[in-house]
């Protein structure tokens, strides 16, 4: 069967023939159930017709009907006469995701709540754990994993795993495999103009881990941290988890408004920013603003965490050097992640740390989880040094750029209601609801309705308090056709709201 | 089997065949143990003959004998020659309410080093990061990675990596791959008599991560945690990193001295213990002490973190059931690690969490680092379900046992200066310097000198304040010849000190 994704819908139909020895309808059943329990198909979402599903799965229609009957019997979907088949509102207890999703009201008994720490209760207010996501338009920050050259990766994996010696099997260094730290230092300095030696690179699992470790090393509980508003919420959760007070600082076209930050809390211990491509508004921090931020950090003995999550993707103009690269005073902790540019299941990111902080950072990583898996680090080191990373970036840059152009063209249908922000870089674009429209739109309600119709846009309000509502679109995963159909859904929802 | 009650006795033998996939003797064991801990079988009660029990349970007599041997080893029953088998007399006392003690003011560091946080300076006082270790006698806790069946692992790795679909490439669930959580639940219940469903299993990177997440979920900064003294230092660092006050509680032959813990800080929020094989002294926590600890936890609304780091290795008697398995009140967080029994570079461990804590635990894992690498989880799941873990444990148990015996024989040369502790389980043994020797030996100096001579013994003082110095030997990695040579080095160093 060819690799494809069910039209409009989010049931990934790839590799159905990979399962062992089960009847086809059971495999289809499993696939749809996983999409439901994984959260990709939300309650009340309408499934495509059995004819469409049969075509997508490449099977006879009665096989799909058999699978749907099974799912009805199991309570995962319901049939509404004349209306179609829908994901059940209440999923069966047995197979519902092990953790309640945050969207449903948590049903924790009060006594149990009391057993949890303040931190745990704070964590419970966050949007929730990762659920396996499959590619539907327009999930932001989800790289299209089908573009990743798995066969090359797997070849390197096999080769590295077969290597003699115990490097990949015994305990590894907490700061990471030397070969990978060297590869990262070279990559980041070539592409992002960072200035560092390999001993300043610390390999971690994810941006989140880097932010939490940085916060622990730099700040004491109760210290303050500036964050961009709107901004990347998971990073803020990490800062809070480390005991910090989070100070929301507004963002303008030049980036975080340092002046306002100084007014709100000049003595903050750190600032978390996304200078290359502000998340989610898409602005690039201007050079004067960068200097202003660095000046503040130096004067206040504070640090800047630079999250360069999509700095490798820029389609217009020349990439601005990283903040780390223009920092002469050692105030910047640069964070990069391969989970966003290769594949999310990888779990390798890194921090580039001012030399005086290196020892403490490595200690913190050691205490947090020992070290990151060594074999995977070895494979990634080979992937980088043998040129595959550069090739993959070139390839995806071209494809994302095509998709970006297609998205922007197709998005003209939204021009009457939405002001699209800058889209010169990265993998997403944010549209603000037009000011002075006939009524104030609720972006969360709009996004939820889009989601039920199989289009995953994020409401801007999810990223912190904002004056105007809006929607965040990830364009990197959507073909022109998917963009067109997805945007048509969004247009329809906006018209009806 | 028909519903019946064992004659004379109150062991309900109904539905023995209802349990999933466990050996029959384990199920019989569980049944009798529940009757004892549930109070149906009172202390000193005489059990029916194994012939009668065999008839009642409808199994062969040697199966019952196997179960009874297990119960003897676990300390639930005792055999009296010529008189029969009895419920142990030593049942836990019903304790008085927790003793209140005044909390000491938290220690504040005197020197304020400007750039690092208090936490970072605290971290800097720890022994330091993992450095790649090579297998020299007698590094404790370092599994000999040359015994690991790499070719099998690599075959599974290649197979899983080549699987179609995006499960291994996209974001995964924060609590871990469902297939792995199921495999872990089955493994832990079969080998360690834990009682849990797969949704209570949370996949993490390492024991350290499990301990830090547990501490975050259970405790607020400033809360207290009991730790064993001497005890496993990295776990204590994790507790401190989570902002907890660590209360060192002494250990005797029965395990952590709960009575002293109550006196020192009865209102501690958690206790971190190693019941199967106290690290480093090697004692197995007795059943009464286990019950006493669980009683304390229940009374004090506290939790017990059970680190079962080498519970799979037992050479004399049979493995004692985990604390988690006898905890009827949901007070135990069980932690197991594959890094110790497979290979350290793997970076997969797990926690089994009381159901009311599951949601918060997953939230904490999500914020800490998203999730653990999915492909590796898939490979491990296959390794377990296809029987390779069980085979590897059988193989290494035999080899470690041979090495243990060889070590103990060769260690007779140290008898004049060293009292070896129990070595019935695990991968290490601790020797205490003989009391009343000609002078007081400095174990750190002795260990350092041994290390310079190529023999890596750890000084007991490294594990916390102790009355007598001593040395910790890992025997699992040393052949008889290596043990002989290594012990000769130690003997020479001890003679010269």
JSON list of N, CA and C in Angstrom, two decimals, chain A residues 279-324:
[
{"chain": "A", "resi": 279, "resn": "UNK", "atom": "N", "xyz": [7.98, 32.55, 19.33]},
{"chain": "A", "resi": 279, "resn": "UNK", "atom": "CA", "xyz": [6.91, 31.56, 19.38]},
{"chain": "A", "resi": 279, "resn": "UNK", "atom": "C", "xyz": [5.81, 32.07, 20.29]},
{"chain": "A", "resi": 280, "resn": "UNK", "atom": "N", "xyz": [4.60, 32.30, 19.77]},
{"chain": "A", "resi": 280, "resn": "UNK", "atom": "CA", "xyz": [4.10, 31.91, 18.44]},
{"chain": "A", "resi": 280, "resn": "UNK", "atom": "C", "xyz": [4.00, 33.05, 17.43]},
{"chain": "A", "resi": 281, "resn": "UNK", "atom": "N", "xyz": [4.37, 34.30, 17.77]},
{"chain": "A", "resi": 281, "resn": "UNK", "atom": "CA", "xyz": [4.00, 35.39, 16.87]},
{"chain": "A", "resi": 281, "resn": "UNK", "atom": "C", "xyz": [4.86, 35.49, 15.61]},
{"chain": "A", "resi": 282, "resn": "UNK", "atom": "N", "xyz": [6.04, 34.85, 15.64]},
{"chain": "A", "resi": 282, "resn": "UNK", "atom": "CA", "xyz": [6.83, 34.80, 14.42]},
{"chain": "A", "resi": 282, "resn": "UNK", "atom": "C", "xyz": [7.77, 35.96, 14.20]},
{"chain": "A", "resi": 283, "resn": "UNK", "atom": "N", "xyz": [7.84, 36.93, 15.12]},
{"chain": "A", "resi": 283, "resn": "UNK", "atom": "CA", "xyz": [8.76, 38.04, 14.95]},
{"chain": "A", "resi": 283, "resn": "UNK", "atom": "C", "xyz": [10.20, 37.60, 15.19]},
{"chain": "A", "resi": 284, "resn": "UNK", "atom": "N", "xyz": [11.09, 38.29, 14.50]},
{"chain": "A", "resi": 284, "resn": "UNK", "atom": "CA", "xyz": [12.51, 38.05, 14.73]},
{"chain": "A", "resi": 284, "resn": "UNK", "atom": "C", "xyz": [13.02, 39.17, 15.62]},
{"chain": "A", "resi": 285, "resn": "UNK", "atom": "N", "xyz": [13.74, 38.82, 16.65]},
{"chain": "A", "resi": 285, "resn": "UNK", "atom": "CA", "xyz": [14.20, 39.87, 17.56]},
{"chain": "A", "resi": 285, "resn": "UNK", "atom": "C", "xyz": [15.21, 40.75, 16.82]},
{"chain": "A", "resi": 286, "resn": "UNK", "atom": "N", "xyz": [14.99, 42.08, 16.90]},
{"chain": "A", "resi": 286, "resn": "UNK", "atom": "CA", "xyz": [15.87, 43.00, 16.17]},
{"chain": "A", "resi": 286, "resn": "UNK", "atom": "C", "xyz": [17.23, 43.08, 16.86]},
{"chain": "A", "resi": 287, "resn": "UNK", "atom": "N", "xyz": [18.19, 43.54, 16.11]},
{"chain": "A", "resi": 287, "resn": "UNK", "atom": "CA", "xyz": [19.54, 43.64, 16.68]},
{"chain": "A", "resi": 287, "resn": "UNK", "atom": "C", "xyz": [19.59, 44.59, 17.88]},
{"chain": "A", "resi": 288, "resn": "UNK", "atom": "N", "xyz": [18.97, 45.80, 17.78]},
{"chain": "A", "resi": 288, "resn": "UNK", "atom": "CA", "xyz": [18.99, 46.70, 18.95]},
{"chain": "A", "resi": 288, "resn": "UNK", "atom": "C", "xyz": [18.34, 46.03, 20.18]},
{"chain": "A", "resi": 289, "resn": "UNK", "atom": "N", "xyz": [17.25, 45.31, 19.95]},
{"chain": "A", "resi": 289, "resn": "UNK", "atom": "CA", "xyz": [16.58, 44.66, 21.08]},
{"chain": "A", "resi": 289, "resn": "UNK", "atom": "C", "xyz": [17.46, 43.56, 21.68]},
{"chain": "A", "resi": 290, "resn": "UNK", "atom": "N", "xyz": [18.18, 42.86, 20.80]},
{"chain": "A", "resi": 290, "resn": "UNK", "atom": "CA", "xyz": [19.10, 41.83, 21.29]},
{"chain": "A", "resi": 290, "resn": "UNK", "atom": "C", "xyz": [20.14, 42.48, 22.22]},
{"chain": "A", "resi": 291, "resn": "UNK", "atom": "N", "xyz": [20.68, 43.61, 21.74]},
{"chain": "A", "resi": 291, "resn": "UNK", "atom": "CA", "xyz": [21.70, 44.27, 22.53]},
{"chain": "A", "resi": 291, "resn": "UNK", "atom": "C", "xyz": [21.13, 44.77, 23.85]},
{"chain": "A", "resi": 292, "resn": "UNK", "atom": "N", "xyz": [19.92, 45.27, 23.79]},
{"chain": "A", "resi": 292, "resn": "UNK", "atom": "CA", "xyz": [19.26, 45.78, 25.00]},
{"chain": "A", "resi": 292, "resn": "UNK", "atom": "C", "xyz": [19.07, 44.65, 26.02]},
{"chain": "A", "resi": 293, "resn": "UNK", "atom": "N", "xyz": [18.70, 43.49, 25.51]},
{"chain": "A", "resi": 293, "resn": "UNK", "atom": "CA", "xyz": [18.49, 42.33, 26.38]},
{"chain": "A", "resi": 293, "resn": "UNK", "atom": "C", "xyz": [19.80, 41.88, 27.02]},
{"chain": "A", "resi": 294, "resn": "UNK", "atom": "N", "xyz": [20.84, 41.83, 26.19]},
{"chain": "A", "resi": 294, "resn": "UNK", "atom": "CA", "xyz": [22.15, 41.42, 26.71]},
{"chain": "A", "resi": 294, "resn": "UNK", "atom": "C", "xyz": [22.67, 42.44, 27.72]},
{"chain": "A", "resi": 295, "resn": "UNK", "atom": "N", "xyz": [22.43, 43.72, 27.45]},
{"chain": "A", "resi": 295, "resn": "UNK", "atom": "CA", "xyz": [22.86, 44.76, 28.38]},
{"chain": "A", "resi": 295, "resn": "UNK", "atom": "C", "xyz": [22.17, 44.60, 29.73]},
{"chain": "A", "resi": 296, "resn": "UNK", "atom": "N", "xyz": [20.86, 44.36, 29.65]},
{"chain": "A", "resi": 296, "resn": "UNK", "atom": "CA", "xyz": [20.12, 44.13, 30.90]},
{"chain": "A", "resi": 296, "resn": "UNK", "atom": "C", "xyz": [20.72, 42.95, 31.68]},
{"chain": "A", "resi": 297, "resn": "UNK", "atom": "N", "xyz": [20.97, 41.85, 30.96]},
{"chain": "A", "resi": 297, "resn": "UNK", "atom": "CA", "xyz": [21.48, 40.65, 31.62]},
{"chain": "A", "resi": 297, "resn": "UNK", "atom": "C", "xyz": [22.81, 40.95, 32.30]},
{"chain": "A", "resi": 298, "resn": "UNK", "atom": "N", "xyz": [23.68, 41.66, 31.59]},
{"chain": "A", "resi": 298, "resn": "UNK", "atom": "CA", "xyz": [24.99, 41.95, 32.15]},
{"chain": "A", "resi": 298, "resn": "UNK", "atom": "C", "xyz": [24.86, 42.86, 33.37]},
{"chain": "A", "resi": 299, "resn": "UNK", "atom": "N", "xyz": [24.03, 43.92, 33.25]},
{"chain": "A", "resi": 299, "resn": "UNK", "atom": "CA", "xyz": [23.87, 44.85, 34.37]},
{"chain": "A", "resi": 299, "resn": "UNK", "atom": "C", "xyz": [23.24, 44.17, 35.59]},
{"chain": "A", "resi": 300, "resn": "UNK", "atom": "N", "xyz": [22.32, 43.25, 35.32]},
{"chain": "A", "resi": 300, "resn": "UNK", "atom": "CA", "xyz": [21.55, 42.65, 36.43]},
{"chain": "A", "resi": 300, "resn": "UNK", "atom": "C", "xyz": [22.13, 41.33, 36.90]},
{"chain": "A", "resi": 301, "resn": "UNK", "atom": "N", "xyz": [23.27, 40.94, 36.33]},
{"chain": "A", "resi": 301, "resn": "UNK", "atom": "CA", "xyz": [23.82, 39.63, 36.64]},
{"chain": "A", "resi": 301, "resn": "UNK", "atom": "C", "xyz": [22.77, 38.54, 36.39]},
{"chain": "A", "resi": 302, "resn": "UNK", "atom": "N", "xyz": [22.06, 38.68, 35.29]},
{"chain": "A", "resi": 302, "resn": "UNK", "atom": "CA", "xyz": [21.04, 37.71, 34.92]},
{"chain": "A", "resi": 302, "resn": "UNK", "atom": "C", "xyz": [21.51, 36.91, 33.70]},
{"chain": "A", "resi": 303, "resn": "UNK", "atom": "N", "xyz": [20.74, 35.90, 33.36]},
{"chain": "A", "resi": 303, "resn": "UNK", "atom": "CA", "xyz": [21.06, 35.08, 32.19]},
{"chain": "A", "resi": 303, "resn": "UNK", "atom": "C", "xyz": [19.89, 35.07, 31.22]},
{"chain": "A", "resi": 304, "resn": "UNK", "atom": "N", "xyz": [20.23, 34.83, 29.96]},
{"chain": "A", "resi": 304, "resn": "UNK", "atom": "CA", "xyz": [19.20, 34.71, 28.93]},
{"chain": "A", "resi": 304, "resn": "UNK", "atom": "C", "xyz": [19.22, 33.27, 28.41]},
{"chain": "A", "resi": 305, "resn": "UNK", "atom": "N", "xyz": [18.06, 32.62, 28.43]},
{"chain": "A", "resi": 305, "resn": "UNK", "atom": "CA", "xyz": [17.94, 31.31, 27.79]},
{"chain": "A", "resi": 305, "resn": "UNK", "atom": "C", "xyz": [17.40, 31.55, 26.39]},
{"chain": "A", "resi": 306, "resn": "UNK", "atom": "N", "xyz": [18.23, 31.24, 25.40]},
{"chain": "A", "resi": 306, "resn": "UNK", "atom": "CA", "xyz": [17.85, 31.45, 24.00]},
{"chain": "A", "resi": 306, "resn": "UNK", "atom": "C", "xyz": [17.36, 30.13, 23.43]},
{"chain": "A", "resi": 307, "resn": "UNK", "atom": "N", "xyz": [16.06, 30.01, 23.22]},
{"chain": "A", "resi": 307, "resn": "UNK", "atom": "CA", "xyz": [15.50, 28.79, 22.64]},
{"chain": "A", "resi": 307, "resn": "UNK", "atom": "C", "xyz": [15.45, 28.97, 21.13]},
{"chain": "A", "resi": 308, "resn": "UNK", "atom": "N", "xyz": [16.38, 28.29, 20.45]},
{"chain": "A", "resi": 308, "resn": "UNK", "atom": "CA", "xyz": [16.51, 28.46, 19.00]},
{"chain": "A", "resi": 308, "resn": "UNK", "atom": "C", "xyz": [15.83, 27.28, 18.30]},
{"chain": "A", "resi": 309, "resn": "UNK", "atom": "N", "xyz": [14.57, 27.06, 18.67]},
{"chain": "A", "resi": 309, "resn": "UNK", "atom": "CA", "xyz": [13.89, 25.82, 18.29]},
{"chain": "A", "resi": 309, "resn": "UNK", "atom": "C", "xyz": [13.74, 25.63, 16.78]},
{"chain": "A", "resi": 310, "resn": "UNK", "atom": "N", "xyz": [13.63, 26.72, 16.01]},
{"chain": "A", "resi": 310, "resn": "UNK", "atom": "CA", "xyz": [13.52, 26.52, 14.56]},
{"chain": "A", "resi": 310, "resn": "UNK", "atom": "C", "xyz": [14.43, 27.46, 13.79]},
{"chain": "A", "resi": 311, "resn": "UNK", "atom": "N", "xyz": [15.54, 27.83, 14.42]},
{"chain": "A", "resi": 311, "resn": "UNK", "atom": "CA", "xyz": [16.48, 28.77, 13.82]},
{"chain": "A", "resi": 311, "resn": "UNK", "atom": "C", "xyz": [17.10, 28.26, 12.52]},
{"chain": "A", "resi": 312, "resn": "UNK", "atom": "N", "xyz": [17.00, 26.95, 12.27]},
{"chain": "A", "resi": 312, "resn": "UNK", "atom": "CA", "xyz": [17.57, 26.41, 11.04]},
{"chain": "A", "resi": 312, "resn": "UNK", "atom": "C", "xyz": [16.71, 26.66, 9.81]},
{"chain": "A", "resi": 313, "resn": "UNK", "atom": "N", "xyz": [15.47, 27.12, 10.04]},
{"chain": "A", "resi": 313, "resn": "UNK", "atom": "CA", "xyz": [14.59, 27.33, 8.90]},
{"chain": "A", "resi": 313, "resn": "UNK", "atom": "C", "xyz": [14.33, 28.82, 8.68]},
{"chain": "A", "resi": 314, "resn": "UNK", "atom": "N", "xyz": [14.85, 29.31, 7.58]},
{"chain": "A", "resi": 314, "resn": "UNK", "atom": "CA", "xyz": [14.60, 30.69, 7.23]},
{"chain": "A", "resi": 314, "resn": "UNK", "atom": "C", "xyz": [14.47, 30.76, 5.73]},
{"chain": "A", "resi": 315, "resn": "UNK", "atom": "N", "xyz": [13.42, 31.44, 5.27]},
{"chain": "A", "resi": 315, "resn": "UNK", "atom": "CA", "xyz": [13.10, 31.39, 3.84]},
{"chain": "A", "resi": 315, "resn": "UNK", "atom": "C", "xyz": [13.30, 32.72, 3.14]},
{"chain": "A", "resi": 316, "resn": "UNK", "atom": "N", "xyz": [13.27, 33.81, 3.88]},
{"chain": "A", "resi": 316, "resn": "UNK", "atom": "CA", "xyz": [13.46, 35.14, 3.28]},
{"chain": "A", "resi": 316, "resn": "UNK", "atom": "C", "xyz": [14.45, 35.90, 4.15]},
{"chain": "A", "resi": 317, "resn": "UNK", "atom": "N", "xyz": [15.29, 36.68, 3.47]},
{"chain": "A", "resi": 317, "resn": "UNK", "atom": "CA", "xyz": [16.29, 37.44, 4.20]},
{"chain": "A", "resi": 317, "resn": "UNK", "atom": "C", "xyz": [17.39, 36.52, 4.68]},
{"chain": "A", "resi": 318, "resn": "UNK", "atom": "N", "xyz": [18.38, 37.10, 5.36]},
{"chain": "A", "resi": 318, "resn": "UNK", "atom": "CA", "xyz": [19.49, 36.29, 5.85]},
{"chain": "A", "resi": 318, "resn": "UNK", "atom": "C", "xyz": [19.30, 35.97, 7.32]},
{"chain": "A", "resi": 319, "resn": "UNK", "atom": "N", "xyz": [19.67, 34.74, 7.71]},
{"chain": "A", "resi": 319, "resn": "UNK", "atom": "CA", "xyz": [19.52, 34.39, 9.13]},
{"chain": "A", "resi": 319, "resn": "UNK", "atom": "C", "xyz": [20.32, 35.35, 9.99]},
{"chain": "A", "resi": 320, "resn": "UNK", "atom": "N", "xyz": [19.73, 35.82, 11.05]},
{"chain": "A", "resi": 320, "resn": "UNK", "atom": "CA", "xyz": [20.46, 36.61, 12.03]},
{"chain": "A", "resi": 320, "resn": "UNK", "atom": "C", "xyz": [21.25, 35.65, 12.91]},
{"chain": "A", "resi": 321, "resn": "UNK", "atom": "N", "xyz": [22.43, 36.07, 13.28]},
{"chain": "A", "resi": 321, "resn": "UNK", "atom": "CA", "xyz": [23.24, 35.23, 14.17]},
{"chain": "A", "resi": 321, "resn": "UNK", "atom": "C", "xyz": [22.48, 35.01, 15.47]},
{"chain": "A", "resi": 322, "resn": "UNK", "atom": "N", "xyz": [22.79, 33.89, 16.10]},
{"chain": "A", "resi": 322, "resn": "UNK", "atom": "CA", "xyz": [22.17, 33.63, 17.40]},
{"chain": "A", "resi": 322, "resn": "UNK", "atom": "C", "xyz": [22.59, 34.69, 18.40]},
{"chain": "A", "resi": 323, "resn": "UNK", "atom": "N", "xyz": [21.77, 34.86, 19.41]},
{"chain": "A", "resi": 323, "resn": "UNK", "atom": "CA", "xyz": [22.08, 35.75, 20.51]},
{"chain": "A", "resi": 323, "resn": "UNK", "atom": "C", "xyz": [23.39, 35.30, 21.17]},
{"chain": "A", "resi": 324, "resn": "UNK", "atom": "N", "xyz": [23.54, 34.01, 21.29]},
{"chain": "A", "resi": 324, "resn": "UNK", "atom": "CA", "xyz": [24.75, 33.47, 21.89]},
{"chain": "A", "resi": 324, "resn": "UNK", "atom": "C", "xyz": [25.99, 33.96, 21.16]}
]
